[in-house]
PDB file of C-alpha atoms and ligand atoms in Angstrom:
ATOM      1  CA  MET A   1      73.383  80.136 107.542  1.00 50.00           C
ATOM      2  CA  ALA A   2      77.014  80.040 106.343  1.00 66.00           C
ATOM      3  CA  ASP A   3      77.309  80.579 102.596  1.00 92.00           C
ATOM      4  CA  TYR A   4      80.920  79.529 102.474  1.00 96.00           C
ATOM      5  CA  THR A   5      82.573  76.133 102.397  1.00 97.00           C
ATOM      6  CA  ILE A   6      85.850  74.995 103.872  1.00 98.00           C
ATOM      7  CA  ARG A   7      87.858  72.607 101.760  1.00 98.00           C
ATOM      8  CA  LYS A   8      91.402  71.341 101.397  1.00 98.00           C
ATOM      9  CA  TYR A   9      93.807  73.549  99.461  1.00 98.00           C
ATOM     10  CA  ASN A  10      94.627  72.702  95.850  1.00 96.00           C
ATOM     11  CA  ASN A  11      97.209  74.139  93.456  1.00 94.00           C
ATOM     12  CA  GLY A  12      94.653  76.387  91.738  1.00 96.00           C
ATOM     13  CA  ASP A  13      94.310  78.367  95.005  1.00 97.00           C
ATOM     14  CA  TYR A  14      97.990  79.376  95.053  1.00 97.00           C
ATOM     15  CA  ASP A  15      97.753  83.023  93.928  1.00 97.00           C
ATOM     16  CA  ALA A  16      94.534  83.719  95.852  1.00 98.00           C
ATOM     17  CA  VAL A  17      96.035  82.352  99.069  1.00 98.00           C
ATOM     18  CA  ARG A  18      99.230  84.376  98.740  1.00 97.00           C
ATOM     19  CA  ASP A  19      97.222  87.539  97.960  1.00 97.00           C
ATOM     20  CA  LEU A  20      94.944  86.939 100.915  1.00 97.00           C
ATOM     21  CA  PHE A  21      97.907  86.555 103.236  1.00 96.00           C
ATOM     22  CA  GLY A  22      99.383  89.862 102.004  1.00 96.00           C
ATOM     23  CA  GLN A  23      96.041  91.661 102.405  1.00 95.00           C
ATOM     24  CA  GLY A  24      95.589  90.316 105.939  1.00 94.00           C
ATOM     25  CA  MET A  25      99.002  91.543 107.055  1.00 91.00           C
ATOM     26  CA  SER A  26      98.656  94.910 105.261  1.00 92.00           C
ATOM     27  CA  GLY A  27      95.342  95.484 107.054  1.00 90.00           C
ATOM     28  CA  TYR A  28      97.257  96.091 110.273  1.00 86.00           C
ATOM     29  CA  VAL A  29      99.397  98.941 108.860  1.00 88.00           C
ATOM     30  CA  PRO A  30      96.993 101.850 109.640  1.00 87.00           C
ATOM     31  CA  GLY A  31      96.357 100.627 113.208  1.00 86.00           C
ATOM     32  CA  THR A  32     100.042  99.987 113.814  1.00 86.00           C
ATOM     33  CA  THR A  33     100.944 103.430 112.459  1.00 86.00           C
ATOM     34  CA  MET A  34      98.467 104.982 114.906  1.00 86.00           C
ATOM     35  CA  TYR A  35      99.979 102.914 117.715  1.00 85.00           C
ATOM     36  CA  MET A  36     103.484 104.116 116.762  1.00 84.00           C
ATOM     37  CA  LEU A  37     102.327 107.741 116.743  1.00 86.00           C
ATOM     38  CA  LYS A  38     101.131 107.358 120.338  1.00 86.00           C
ATOM     39  CA  LEU A  39     104.550 106.199 121.567  1.00 87.00           C
ATOM     40  CA  PRO A  40     106.108 108.992 123.703  1.00 88.00           C
ATOM     41  CA  GLN A  41     109.386 108.844 121.755  1.00 86.00           C
ATOM     42  CA  VAL A  42     107.524 109.282 118.444  1.00 87.00           C
ATOM     43  CA  TYR A  43     105.052 112.010 119.351  1.00 86.00           C
ATOM     44  CA  GLY A  44     107.818 113.689 121.401  1.00 91.00           C
ATOM     45  CA  THR A  45     109.998 113.847 118.280  1.00 90.00           C
ATOM     46  CA  ILE A  46     107.125 115.210 116.191  1.00 91.00           C
ATOM     47  CA  LEU A  47     106.287 117.866 118.793  1.00 92.00           C
ATOM     48  CA  ALA A  48     109.976 118.799 119.152  1.00 94.00           C
ATOM     49  CA  SER A  49     110.344 119.204 115.386  1.00 93.00           C
ATOM     50  CA  PHE A  50     107.300 121.513 115.307  1.00 93.00           C
ATOM     51  CA  ILE A  51     108.761 123.690 118.095  1.00 94.00           C
ATOM     52  CA  ILE A  52     112.322 123.744 116.704  1.00 94.00           C
ATOM     53  CA  VAL A  53     111.236 124.689 113.176  1.00 94.00           C
ATOM     54  CA  GLN A  54     108.919 127.347 114.644  1.00 93.00           C
ATOM     55  CA  LEU A  55     111.754 128.799 116.753  1.00 94.00           C
ATOM     56  CA  PHE A  56     114.216 128.904 113.865  1.00 93.00           C
ATOM     57  CA  PHE A  57     111.982 129.893 110.963  1.00 92.00           C
ATOM     58  CA  HIS A  58     108.926 131.516 112.632  1.00 93.00           C
ATOM     59  CA  SER A  59     106.805 129.778 110.050  1.00 93.00           C
ATOM     60  CA  TYR A  60     103.711 127.698 110.784  1.00 93.00           C
ATOM     61  CA  PHE A  61     103.842 126.440 107.231  1.00 93.00           C
ATOM     62  CA  LEU A  62     107.344 124.987 107.662  1.00 94.00           C
ATOM     63  CA  SER A  63     106.504 123.647 111.132  1.00 94.00           C
ATOM     64  CA  LEU A  64     103.452 121.832 109.805  1.00 94.00           C
ATOM     65  CA  LEU A  65     105.459 120.630 106.823  1.00 95.00           C
ATOM     66  CA  SER A  66     108.048 119.085 109.144  1.00 94.00           C
ATOM     67  CA  VAL A  67     105.263 117.377 111.122  1.00 92.00           C
ATOM     68  CA  GLY A  68     103.724 116.091 107.872  1.00 93.00           C
ATOM     69  CA  MET A  69     107.067 114.729 106.752  1.00 94.00           C
ATOM     70  CA  LEU A  70     107.600 112.918 110.047  1.00 92.00           C
ATOM     71  CA  LEU A  71     104.085 111.431 109.915  1.00 90.00           C
ATOM     72  CA  ALA A  72     104.733 110.246 106.369  1.00 92.00           C
ATOM     73  CA  THR A  73     108.050 108.751 107.493  1.00 90.00           C
ATOM     74  CA  VAL A  74     106.383 106.748 110.275  1.00 87.00           C
ATOM     75  CA  HIS A  75     103.777 105.464 107.818  1.00 88.00           C
ATOM     76  CA  CYS A  76     106.468 104.527 105.257  1.00 90.00           C
ATOM     77  CA  VAL A  77     108.526 102.694 107.903  1.00 88.00           C
ATOM     78  CA  MET A  78     105.447 100.653 108.875  1.00 87.00           C
ATOM     79  CA  LEU A  79     104.632  99.924 105.222  1.00 90.00           C
ATOM     80  CA  PHE A  80     108.211  98.892 104.539  1.00 90.00           C
ATOM     81  CA  ALA A  81     108.347  96.631 107.628  1.00 87.00           C
ATOM     82  CA  CYS A  82     105.017  95.034 106.693  1.00 89.00           C
ATOM     83  CA  ARG A  83     106.086  94.429 103.084  1.00 93.00           C
ATOM     84  CA  ALA A  84     109.358  92.891 104.269  1.00 92.00           C
ATOM     85  CA  LEU A  85     107.449  90.546 106.583  1.00 89.00           C
ATOM     86  CA  ILE A  86     105.008  89.560 103.818  1.00 94.00           C
ATOM     87  CA  LYS A  87     107.884  88.920 101.397  1.00 95.00           C
ATOM     88  CA  LYS A  88     109.690  86.773 103.976  1.00 93.00           C
ATOM     89  CA  SER A  89     106.578  84.699 104.718  1.00 92.00           C
ATOM     90  CA  LEU A  90     105.772  84.238 101.036  1.00 95.00           C
ATOM     91  CA  ASN A  91     109.244  82.794 100.586  1.00 96.00           C
ATOM     92  CA  GLU A  92     108.869  80.375 103.484  1.00 95.00           C
ATOM     93  CA  ASP A  93     106.019  77.858 103.831  1.00 95.00           C
ATOM     94  CA  LEU A  94     103.725  79.814 101.482  1.00 96.00           C
ATOM     95  CA  LEU A  95     106.194  79.380  98.609  1.00 96.00           C
ATOM     96  CA  ASN A  96     105.285  75.745  98.102  1.00 96.00           C
ATOM     97  CA  ILE A  97     102.060  75.078  99.993  1.00 97.00           C
ATOM     98  CA  VAL A  98     101.521  71.600  98.548  1.00 97.00           C
ATOM     99  CA  GLU A  99     105.010  70.467  99.513  1.00 96.00           C
ATOM    100  CA  THR A 100     104.903  72.084 102.949  1.00 96.00           C
ATOM    101  CA  TYR A 101     101.374  71.210 104.029  1.00 97.00           C
ATOM    102  CA  ILE A 102      99.624  68.755 101.710  1.00 97.00           C
ATOM    103  CA  TRP A 103     102.352  66.189 101.102  1.00 96.00           C
ATOM    104  CA  LYS A 104     103.799  66.261 104.621  1.00 95.00           C
ATOM    105  CA  PRO A 105     102.330  63.797 107.140  1.00 93.00           C
ATOM    106  CA  ASN A 106      99.996  65.236 109.805  1.00 96.00           C
ATOM    107  CA  SER A 107      99.925  68.606 108.036  1.00 97.00           C
ATOM    108  CA  CYS A 108      97.177  70.249 106.009  1.00 98.00           C
ATOM    109  CA  PHE A 109      96.042  73.556 104.528  1.00 98.00           C
ATOM    110  CA  TRP A 110      92.426  74.646 104.020  1.00 98.00           C
ATOM    111  CA  VAL A 111      90.668  77.470 102.287  1.00 98.00           C
ATOM    112  CA  ALA A 112      87.224  78.985 102.834  1.00 98.00           C
ATOM    113  CA  GLU A 113      85.424  79.583  99.554  1.00 97.00           C
ATOM    114  CA  SER A 114      82.417  81.818  98.981  1.00 96.00           C
ATOM    115  CA  ASP A 115      80.842  82.446  95.558  1.00 94.00           C
ATOM    116  CA  GLY A 116      83.868  80.847  93.901  1.00 94.00           C
ATOM    117  CA  ARG A 117      86.278  83.200  95.693  1.00 96.00           C
ATOM    118  CA  ILE A 118      88.887  82.296  98.317  1.00 97.00           C
ATOM    119  CA  VAL A 119      87.919  84.294 101.404  1.00 98.00           C
ATOM    120  CA  GLY A 120      89.834  82.498 104.153  1.00 98.00           C
ATOM    121  CA  MET A 121      92.803  80.249 104.778  1.00 98.00           C
ATOM    122  CA  VAL A 122      94.593  78.329 107.519  1.00 98.00           C
ATOM    123  CA  GLY A 123      97.374  75.771 107.791  1.00 98.00           C
ATOM    124  CA  ALA A 124      98.246  73.102 110.356  1.00 98.00           C
ATOM    125  CA  GLN A 125     101.644  71.571 110.978  1.00 97.00           C
ATOM    126  CA  PRO A 126     103.001  69.444 113.835  1.00 97.00           C
ATOM    127  CA  ALA A 127     105.111  71.583 116.171  1.00 97.00           C
ATOM    128  CA  PRO A 128     108.832  70.833 115.886  1.00 93.00           C
ATOM    129  CA  ASN A 129     110.097  68.273 118.424  1.00 90.00           C
ATOM    130  CA  SER A 130     106.653  67.513 119.822  1.00 91.00           C
ATOM    131  CA  ASP A 131     104.182  64.643 119.409  1.00 92.00           C
ATOM    132  CA  ILE A 132     101.351  66.438 121.182  1.00 97.00           C
ATOM    133  CA  ASN A 133     101.328  69.983 119.790  1.00 98.00           C
ATOM    134  CA  MET A 134      99.830  70.962 116.447  1.00 98.00           C
ATOM    135  CA  THR A 135     100.671  74.452 115.148  1.00 98.00           C
ATOM    136  CA  LEU A 136      97.973  76.627 113.594  1.00 98.00           C
ATOM    137  CA  ARG A 137      99.464  78.902 110.937  1.00 97.00           C
ATOM    138  CA  ARG A 138      98.610  81.568 108.361  1.00 97.00           C
ATOM    139  CA  LEU A 139      95.037  82.177 109.447  1.00 97.00           C
ATOM    140  CA  SER A 140      93.487  84.984 107.439  1.00 97.00           C
ATOM    141  CA  VAL A 141      90.016  86.083 106.309  1.00 97.00           C
ATOM    142  CA  SER A 142      89.406  88.687 103.615  1.00 97.00           C
ATOM    143  CA  LYS A 143      88.359  92.058 104.999  1.00 94.00           C
ATOM    144  CA  ASP A 144      84.895  92.106 103.413  1.00 95.00           C
ATOM    145  CA  GLN A 145      84.068  88.677 104.874  1.00 96.00           C
ATOM    146  CA  GLN A 146      85.208  89.235 108.457  1.00 96.00           C
ATOM    147  CA  ARG A 147      82.939  88.808 111.508  1.00 96.00           C
ATOM    148  CA  ARG A 148      80.945  86.052 109.810  1.00 96.00           C
ATOM    149  CA  GLY A 149      82.485  83.216 111.791  1.00 97.00           C
ATOM    150  CA  ILE A 150      84.862  82.108 109.011  1.00 98.00           C
ATOM    151  CA  ALA A 151      88.017  82.253 111.164  1.00 98.00           C
ATOM    152  CA  LYS A 152      86.215  80.395 113.926  1.00 98.00           C
ATOM    153  CA  ALA A 153      85.188  77.678 111.446  1.00 98.00           C
ATOM    154  CA  LEU A 154      88.763  77.463 110.114  1.00 98.00           C
ATOM    155  CA  CYS A 155      90.117  77.103 113.664  1.00 98.00           C
ATOM    156  CA  MET A 156      87.553  74.357 114.364  1.00 98.00           C
ATOM    157  CA  THR A 157      88.773  72.563 111.240  1.00 98.00           C
ATOM    158  CA  VAL A 158      92.304  72.626 112.652  1.00 98.00           C
ATOM    159  CA  PHE A 159      91.065  71.459 116.085  1.00 98.00           C
ATOM    160  CA  ASN A 160      89.270  68.467 114.502  1.00 98.00           C
ATOM    161  CA  PHE A 161      92.254  67.606 112.333  1.00 98.00           C
ATOM    162  CA  ALA A 162      94.628  67.754 115.313  1.00 98.00           C
ATOM    163  CA  GLN A 163      92.288  65.707 117.491  1.00 97.00           C
ATOM    164  CA  GLN A 164      91.966  63.009 114.824  1.00 97.00           C
ATOM    165  CA  GLY A 165      95.757  62.867 114.592  1.00 96.00           C
ATOM    166  CA  GLY A 166      96.008  62.250 118.344  1.00 97.00           C
ATOM    167  CA  TYR A 167      97.400  65.687 119.214  1.00 97.00           C
ATOM    168  CA  LYS A 168      96.628  67.188 122.620  1.00 97.00           C
ATOM    169  CA  ARG A 169      97.071  70.906 121.966  1.00 98.00           C
ATOM    170  CA  VAL A 170      96.865  73.475 119.184  1.00 98.00           C
ATOM    171  CA  ILE A 171      99.469  76.188 119.536  1.00 98.00           C
ATOM    172  CA  LEU A 172     100.235  79.375 117.631  1.00 98.00           C
ATOM    173  CA  ASP A 173     102.022  82.665 117.926  1.00 96.00           C
ATOM    174  CA  THR A 174     101.085  86.155 116.860  1.00 95.00           C
ATOM    175  CA  SER A 175     102.367  89.677 117.359  1.00 91.00           C
ATOM    176  CA  THR A 176     100.926  92.212 119.794  1.00 89.00           C
ATOM    177  CA  PHE A 177      99.865  94.317 116.788  1.00 86.00           C
ATOM    178  CA  GLN A 178      97.396  91.724 115.494  1.00 89.00           C
ATOM    179  CA  ILE A 179      94.591  93.017 117.691  1.00 89.00           C
ATOM    180  CA  ASN A 180      91.704  91.187 115.965  1.00 93.00           C
ATOM    181  CA  ALA A 181      93.560  87.893 116.132  1.00 96.00           C
ATOM    182  CA  HIS A 182      93.934  88.244 119.931  1.00 97.00           C
ATOM    183  CA  LYS A 183      90.196  88.862 120.258  1.00 97.00           C
ATOM    184  CA  LEU A 184      89.479  85.764 118.184  1.00 98.00           C
ATOM    185  CA  TYR A 185      91.886  83.460 120.033  1.00 98.00           C
ATOM    186  CA  GLN A 186      90.711  84.596 123.446  1.00 97.00           C
ATOM    187  CA  ARG A 187      87.079  84.178 122.395  1.00 97.00           C
ATOM    188  CA  LEU A 188      87.825  80.625 121.225  1.00 98.00           C
ATOM    189  CA  GLY A 189      89.387  79.739 124.577  1.00 98.00           C
ATOM    190  CA  PHE A 190      93.089  79.839 123.767  1.00 98.00           C
ATOM    191  CA  ARG A 191      95.284  80.799 126.730  1.00 98.00           C
ATOM    192  CA  ILE A 192      98.499  82.797 126.596  1.00 98.00           C
ATOM    193  CA  THR A 193     101.519  80.637 127.470  1.00 97.00           C
ATOM    194  CA  LYS A 194     104.320  83.174 127.034  1.00 96.00           C
ATOM    195  CA  ILE A 195     105.093  86.626 125.711  1.00 97.00           C
ATOM    196  CA  ILE A 196     108.525  87.325 124.252  1.00 96.00           C
ATOM    197  CA  PRO A 197     109.640  90.873 123.362  1.00 94.00           C
ATOM    198  CA  SER A 198     110.589  91.215 119.704  1.00 87.00           C
ATOM    199  CA  ARG A 199     114.332  91.206 119.041  1.00 86.00           C
ATOM    200  CA  SER A 200     114.207  93.242 115.818  1.00 83.00           C
ATOM    201  CA  ARG A 201     115.287  96.882 116.075  1.00 82.00           C
ATOM    202  CA  LEU A 202     111.875  98.206 114.997  1.00 79.00           C
ATOM    203  CA  GLY A 203     110.110  95.690 117.254  1.00 82.00           C
ATOM    204  CA  ARG A 204     112.139  96.817 120.268  1.00 84.00           C
ATOM    205  CA  PHE A 205     111.519 100.476 119.416  1.00 81.00           C
ATOM    206  CA  ALA A 206     107.757  99.852 119.171  1.00 80.00           C
ATOM    207  CA  LYS A 207     107.787  97.596 122.258  1.00 81.00           C
ATOM    208  CA  MET A 208     106.314  94.801 120.140  1.00 87.00           C
ATOM    209  CA  SER A 209     106.108  91.266 121.518  1.00 93.00           C
ATOM    210  CA  VAL A 210     105.354  87.836 120.176  1.00 94.00           C
ATOM    211  CA  VAL A 211     102.423  86.259 122.045  1.00 97.00           C
ATOM    212  CA  PHE A 212     102.226  82.449 122.260  1.00 97.00           C
ATOM    213  CA  TYR A 213      98.811  80.795 122.626  1.00 98.00           C
ATOM    214  CA  SER A 214      97.745  77.254 123.413  1.00 98.00           C
ATOM    215  CA  TYR A 215      94.375  75.477 123.193  1.00 98.00           C
ATOM    216  CA  ASP A 216      93.796  72.174 124.989  1.00 98.00           C
ATOM    217  CA  LEU A 217      91.842  69.750 122.822  1.00 97.00           C
TER     218      LEU A 217
HETATM  219  C1  COA B   1      91.689  87.708 112.967  1.00 54.20           C
HETATM  220  C2  COA B   1      90.798  87.280 111.806  1.00 54.20           C
HETATM  221  C3  COA B   1      91.350  85.997 111.212  1.00 54.20           C
HETATM  222  C4  COA B   1      89.360  87.063 112.334  1.00 54.20           C
HETATM  223  O1  COA B   1      88.563  86.556 111.261  1.00 54.20           O
HETATM  224  P1  COA B   1      86.965  86.610 111.278  1.00 54.20           P
HETATM  225  O2  COA B   1      86.476  85.651 110.258  1.00 54.20           O
HETATM  226  O3  COA B   1      86.508  88.003 111.179  1.00 54.20           O
HETATM  227  O4  COA B   1      86.640  86.070 112.748  1.00 54.20           O
HETATM  228  P2  COA B   1      85.253  85.422 113.220  1.00 54.20           P
HETATM  229  O5  COA B   1      84.123  86.072 112.500  1.00 54.20           O
HETATM  230  O6  COA B   1      85.332  83.942 113.112  1.00 54.20           O
HETATM  231  O7  COA B   1      85.229  85.856 114.746  1.00 54.20           O
HETATM  232  C5  COA B   1      84.973  84.945 115.810  1.00 54.20           C
HETATM  233  C6  COA B   1      85.006  85.747 117.106  1.00 54.20           C
HETATM  234  O8  COA B   1      86.311  86.326 117.307  1.00 54.20           O
HETATM  235  C7  COA B   1      86.170  87.652 117.860  1.00 54.20           C
HETATM  236  N1  COA B   1      86.619  88.642 116.840  1.00 54.20           N
HETATM  237  C8  COA B   1      87.114  88.383 115.616  1.00 54.20           C
HETATM  238  N2  COA B   1      87.426  89.545 114.983  1.00 54.20           N
HETATM  239  C9  COA B   1      87.112  90.540 115.838  1.00 54.20           C
HETATM  240  C10 COA B   1      87.191  91.963 115.755  1.00 54.20           C
HETATM  241  N3  COA B   1      87.643  92.581 114.661  1.00 54.20           N
HETATM  242  N4  COA B   1      86.789  92.700 116.821  1.00 54.20           N
HETATM  243  C11 COA B   1      86.303  92.096 117.932  1.00 54.20           C
HETATM  244  N5  COA B   1      86.191  90.738 118.069  1.00 54.20           N
HETATM  245  C12 COA B   1      86.590  89.980 117.025  1.00 54.20           C
HETATM  246  C13 COA B   1      84.687  87.830 118.139  1.00 54.20           C
HETATM  247  O9  COA B   1      84.450  87.362 119.453  1.00 54.20           O
HETATM  248  C14 COA B   1      84.066  86.921 117.107  1.00 54.20           C
HETATM  249  O10 COA B   1      82.782  86.464 117.475  1.00 54.20           O
HETATM  250  P3  COA B   1      81.494  87.402 117.230  1.00 54.20           P
HETATM  251  O11 COA B   1      81.594  87.961 115.835  1.00 54.20           O
HETATM  252  O12 COA B   1      80.358  86.457 117.422  1.00 54.20           O
HETATM  253  O13 COA B   1      81.575  88.472 118.267  1.00 54.20           O
HETATM  254  C15 COA B   1      90.705  88.397 110.722  1.00 54.20           C
HETATM  255  O14 COA B   1      90.442  89.620 111.364  1.00 54.20           O
HETATM  256  C16 COA B   1      91.950  88.522 109.867  1.00 54.20           C
HETATM  257  O15 COA B   1      92.111  87.805 108.879  1.00 54.20           O
HETATM  258  N6  COA B   1      92.872  89.437 110.228  1.00 54.20           N
HETATM  259  C17 COA B   1      94.097  89.643 109.463  1.00 54.20           C
HETATM  260  C18 COA B   1      95.074  88.483 109.544  1.00 54.20           C
HETATM  261  C19 COA B   1      95.375  88.037 110.958  1.00 54.20           C
HETATM  262  O16 COA B   1      95.525  88.809 111.880  1.00 54.20           O
HETATM  263  N7  COA B   1      95.509  86.730 111.118  1.00 54.20           N
HETATM  264  C20 COA B   1      95.856  86.116 112.365  1.00 54.20           C
HETATM  265  C21 COA B   1      97.288  85.752 112.290  1.00 54.20           C
HETATM  266  S1  COA B   1      97.882  85.111 113.831  1.00 54.20           S
END
């Protein structure tokens, strides 16, 4: 039986919600770094640096050092990109959650609470220029509480809220790197409506795309 409850957000949840969002996004850094290392242009560069340093200096130590430095660089780039994304999001709707979600009509924000701790979150907002689409946003579950059905329950909360408001669809977007999120949305019955390649320089380099999902209520 679930030992968590889902309730509407209140101001006392502010810091916990922002922390949880940051943790959720940061959780993808190791996997994304591994993905980057498998890109031909990245592992090609690392291999080339090993060979070049070996040819010039005849030193395995220096060759391995150059590889280590390149690996560290890839990891730092991913960390930096992730932190920039978290900072941007925290300065958008998550800056004033009450104003953005609680006070606005047909919008809401919920948290999942377990043992007095915020372990999950999700927001719902009407899609711009649409009377039938509700957007699901900022879904996240703390790492130690994942695979317990909390995200599913949070999504159901959004579905019910949207249905009661007369909406016909719940829509959302996520990046190709958010592997667990894709598994969740596909399991829940969302279908992919479009995939748009990222326009950022790093996104294009990593062949990242934004995936749009829709769920018919
Ligand atoms: C994606 C995320 C919200 C899933 O939360 P969760 O509470 O673990 O998900 P649930 O337990 O409700 O999973 C429901 C179903 O989704 C699928 N699923 C979810 N996470 C999965 C994973 N890591 N691997 C495989 N399937 C997964 C499974 O089918 C699961 O059902 P099952 O456990 O009975 O097999 C969570 O991993 C997370 O917070 N990630 C970081 C933030 C993020 O990516 N947010 C989405 C932004 S768009």
